[in-house]
PDB file of C-alpha atoms in Angstrom:
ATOM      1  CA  UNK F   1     -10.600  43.127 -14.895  1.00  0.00           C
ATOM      2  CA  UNK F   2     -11.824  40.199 -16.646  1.00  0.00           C
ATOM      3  CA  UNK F   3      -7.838  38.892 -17.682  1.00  0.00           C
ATOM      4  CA  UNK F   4      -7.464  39.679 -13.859  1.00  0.00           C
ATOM      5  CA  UNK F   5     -10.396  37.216 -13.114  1.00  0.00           C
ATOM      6  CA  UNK F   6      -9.210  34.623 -15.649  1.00  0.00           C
ATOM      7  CA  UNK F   7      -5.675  34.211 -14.085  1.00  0.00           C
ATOM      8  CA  UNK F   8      -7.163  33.598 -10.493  1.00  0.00           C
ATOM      9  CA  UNK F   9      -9.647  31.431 -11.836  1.00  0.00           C
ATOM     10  CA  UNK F  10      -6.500  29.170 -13.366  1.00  0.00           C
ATOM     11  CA  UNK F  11      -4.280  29.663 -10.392  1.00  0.00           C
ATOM     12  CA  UNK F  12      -7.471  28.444  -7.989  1.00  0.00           C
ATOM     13  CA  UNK F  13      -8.111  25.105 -10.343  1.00  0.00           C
ATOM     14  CA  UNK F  14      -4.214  24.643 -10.280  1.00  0.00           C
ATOM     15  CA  UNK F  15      -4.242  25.068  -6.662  1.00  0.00           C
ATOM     16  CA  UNK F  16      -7.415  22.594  -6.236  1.00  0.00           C
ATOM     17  CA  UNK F  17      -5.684  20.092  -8.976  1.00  0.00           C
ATOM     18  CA  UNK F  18      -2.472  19.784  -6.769  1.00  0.00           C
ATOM     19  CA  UNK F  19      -4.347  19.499  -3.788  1.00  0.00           C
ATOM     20  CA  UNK F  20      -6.481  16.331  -4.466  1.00  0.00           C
ATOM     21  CA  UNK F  21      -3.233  14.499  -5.701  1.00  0.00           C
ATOM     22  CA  UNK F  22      -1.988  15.157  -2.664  1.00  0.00           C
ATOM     23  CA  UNK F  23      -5.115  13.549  -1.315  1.00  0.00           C
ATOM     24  CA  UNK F  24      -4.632  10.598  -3.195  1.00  0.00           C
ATOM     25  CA  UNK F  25      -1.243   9.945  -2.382  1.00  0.00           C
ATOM     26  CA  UNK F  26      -1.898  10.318   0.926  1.00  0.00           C
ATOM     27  CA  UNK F  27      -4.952   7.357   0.697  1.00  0.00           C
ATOM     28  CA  UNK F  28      -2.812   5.688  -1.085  1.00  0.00           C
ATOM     29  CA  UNK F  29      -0.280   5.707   1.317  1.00  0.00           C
ATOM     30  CA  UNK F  30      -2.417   4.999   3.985  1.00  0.00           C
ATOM     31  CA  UNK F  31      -4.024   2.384   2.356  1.00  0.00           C
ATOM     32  CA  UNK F  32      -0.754   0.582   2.160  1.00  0.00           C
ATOM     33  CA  UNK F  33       0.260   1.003   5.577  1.00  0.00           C
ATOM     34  CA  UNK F  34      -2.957  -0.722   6.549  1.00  0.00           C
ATOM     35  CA  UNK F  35      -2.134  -3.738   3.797  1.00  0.00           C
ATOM     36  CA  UNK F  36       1.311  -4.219   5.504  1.00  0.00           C
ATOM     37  CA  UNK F  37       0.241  -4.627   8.986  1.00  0.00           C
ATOM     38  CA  UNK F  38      -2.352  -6.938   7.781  1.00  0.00           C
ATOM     39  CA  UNK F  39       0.145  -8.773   6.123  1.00  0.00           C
ATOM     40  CA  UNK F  40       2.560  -8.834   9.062  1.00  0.00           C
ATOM     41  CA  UNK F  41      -0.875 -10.466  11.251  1.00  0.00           C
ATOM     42  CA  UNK F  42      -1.236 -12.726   8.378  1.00  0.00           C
ATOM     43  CA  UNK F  43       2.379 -13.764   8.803  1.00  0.00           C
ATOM     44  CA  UNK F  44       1.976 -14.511  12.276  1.00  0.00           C
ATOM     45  CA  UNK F  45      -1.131 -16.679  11.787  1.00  0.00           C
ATOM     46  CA  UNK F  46       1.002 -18.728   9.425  1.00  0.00           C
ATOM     47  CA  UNK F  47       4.018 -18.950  11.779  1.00  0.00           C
ATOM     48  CA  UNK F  48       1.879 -20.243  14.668  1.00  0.00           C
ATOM     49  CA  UNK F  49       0.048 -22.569  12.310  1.00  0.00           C
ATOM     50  CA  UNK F  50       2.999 -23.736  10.346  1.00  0.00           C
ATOM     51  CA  UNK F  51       0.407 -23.009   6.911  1.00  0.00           C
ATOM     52  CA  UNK F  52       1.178 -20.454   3.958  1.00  0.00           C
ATOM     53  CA  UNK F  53      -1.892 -17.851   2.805  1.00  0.00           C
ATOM     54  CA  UNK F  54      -2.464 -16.470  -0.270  1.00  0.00           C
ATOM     55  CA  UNK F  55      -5.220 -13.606  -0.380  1.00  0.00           C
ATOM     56  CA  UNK F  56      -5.733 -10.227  -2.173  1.00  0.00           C
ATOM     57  CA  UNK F  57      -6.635  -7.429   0.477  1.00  0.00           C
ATOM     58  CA  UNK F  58      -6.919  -3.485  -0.579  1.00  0.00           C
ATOM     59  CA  UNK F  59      -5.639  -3.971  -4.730  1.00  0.00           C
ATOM     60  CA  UNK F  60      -2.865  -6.157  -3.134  1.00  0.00           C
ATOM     61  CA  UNK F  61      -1.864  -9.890  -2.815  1.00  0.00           C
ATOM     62  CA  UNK F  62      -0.380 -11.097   0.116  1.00  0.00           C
ATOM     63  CA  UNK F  63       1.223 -14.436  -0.176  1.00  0.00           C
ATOM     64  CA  UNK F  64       3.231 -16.053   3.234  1.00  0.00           C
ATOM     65  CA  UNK F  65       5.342 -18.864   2.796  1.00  0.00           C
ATOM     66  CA  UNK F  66       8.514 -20.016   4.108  1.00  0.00           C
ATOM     67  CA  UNK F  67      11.874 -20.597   3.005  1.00  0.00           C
ATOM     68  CA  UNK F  68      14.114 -22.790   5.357  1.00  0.00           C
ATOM     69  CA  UNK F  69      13.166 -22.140   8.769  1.00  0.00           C
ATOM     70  CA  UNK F  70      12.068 -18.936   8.016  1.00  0.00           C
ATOM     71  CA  UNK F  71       8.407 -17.121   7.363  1.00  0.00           C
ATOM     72  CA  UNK F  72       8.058 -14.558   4.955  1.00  0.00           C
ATOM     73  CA  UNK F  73       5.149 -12.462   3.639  1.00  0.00           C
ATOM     74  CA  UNK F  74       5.029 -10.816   0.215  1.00  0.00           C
ATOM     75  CA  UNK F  75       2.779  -7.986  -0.656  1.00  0.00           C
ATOM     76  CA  UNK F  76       2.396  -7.234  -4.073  1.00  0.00           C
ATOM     77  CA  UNK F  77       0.471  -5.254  -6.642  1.00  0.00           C
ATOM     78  CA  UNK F  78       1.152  -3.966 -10.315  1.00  0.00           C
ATOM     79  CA  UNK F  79       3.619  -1.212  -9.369  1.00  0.00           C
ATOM     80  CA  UNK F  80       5.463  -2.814  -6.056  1.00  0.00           C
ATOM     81  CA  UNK F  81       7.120  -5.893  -4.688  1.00  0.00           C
ATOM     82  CA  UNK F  82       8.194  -6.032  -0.725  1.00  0.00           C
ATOM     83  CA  UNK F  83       8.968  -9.323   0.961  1.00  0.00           C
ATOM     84  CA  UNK F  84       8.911  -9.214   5.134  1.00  0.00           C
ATOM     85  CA  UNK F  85      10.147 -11.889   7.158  1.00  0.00           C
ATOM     86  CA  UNK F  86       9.303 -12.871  10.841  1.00  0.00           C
TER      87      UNK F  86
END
């Protein structure tokens, strides 16, 4: 009875561990989704007002500046690099 108790007990903190990474990733995630359409509004403001930005929003830094004729916004952290353009 008692092995029988020990292996649920391990299955249910394997089952918990799991579960909060899939938590995380999912904050994560949305946490990111939330930096990029900042960024994109960000990018806009410095389209209409011809002026790059540089800030650091949610752990990442969003820098506009353009290239040409063209806008871009790049949002970066430690582990990623993504460059948008208008």
């Amino acid at each position: 009875m008692l092995i029988l108790l020990a292996l649920m007990s391990t299955y249910s903190l394997s089952l918990i561990k799991e579960s909060s990474a899939v938590v995380r990733l999912r904050l994560e995630n949305a946490k990111k989704l939330i930096t990029v359409d900042s960024a994109l509004k960000v990018l806009n403001f410095s389209k209409n007002h011809e002026e790059a930005v540089t800030l650091e929003l949610n752990g990442y830094t969003i820098r506009t500046y353009k290239d040409g004729k063209k806008w871009y916004v790049e949002i970066s952290n430690d582990r990623i690099r993504e460059i948008y353009s208008e």
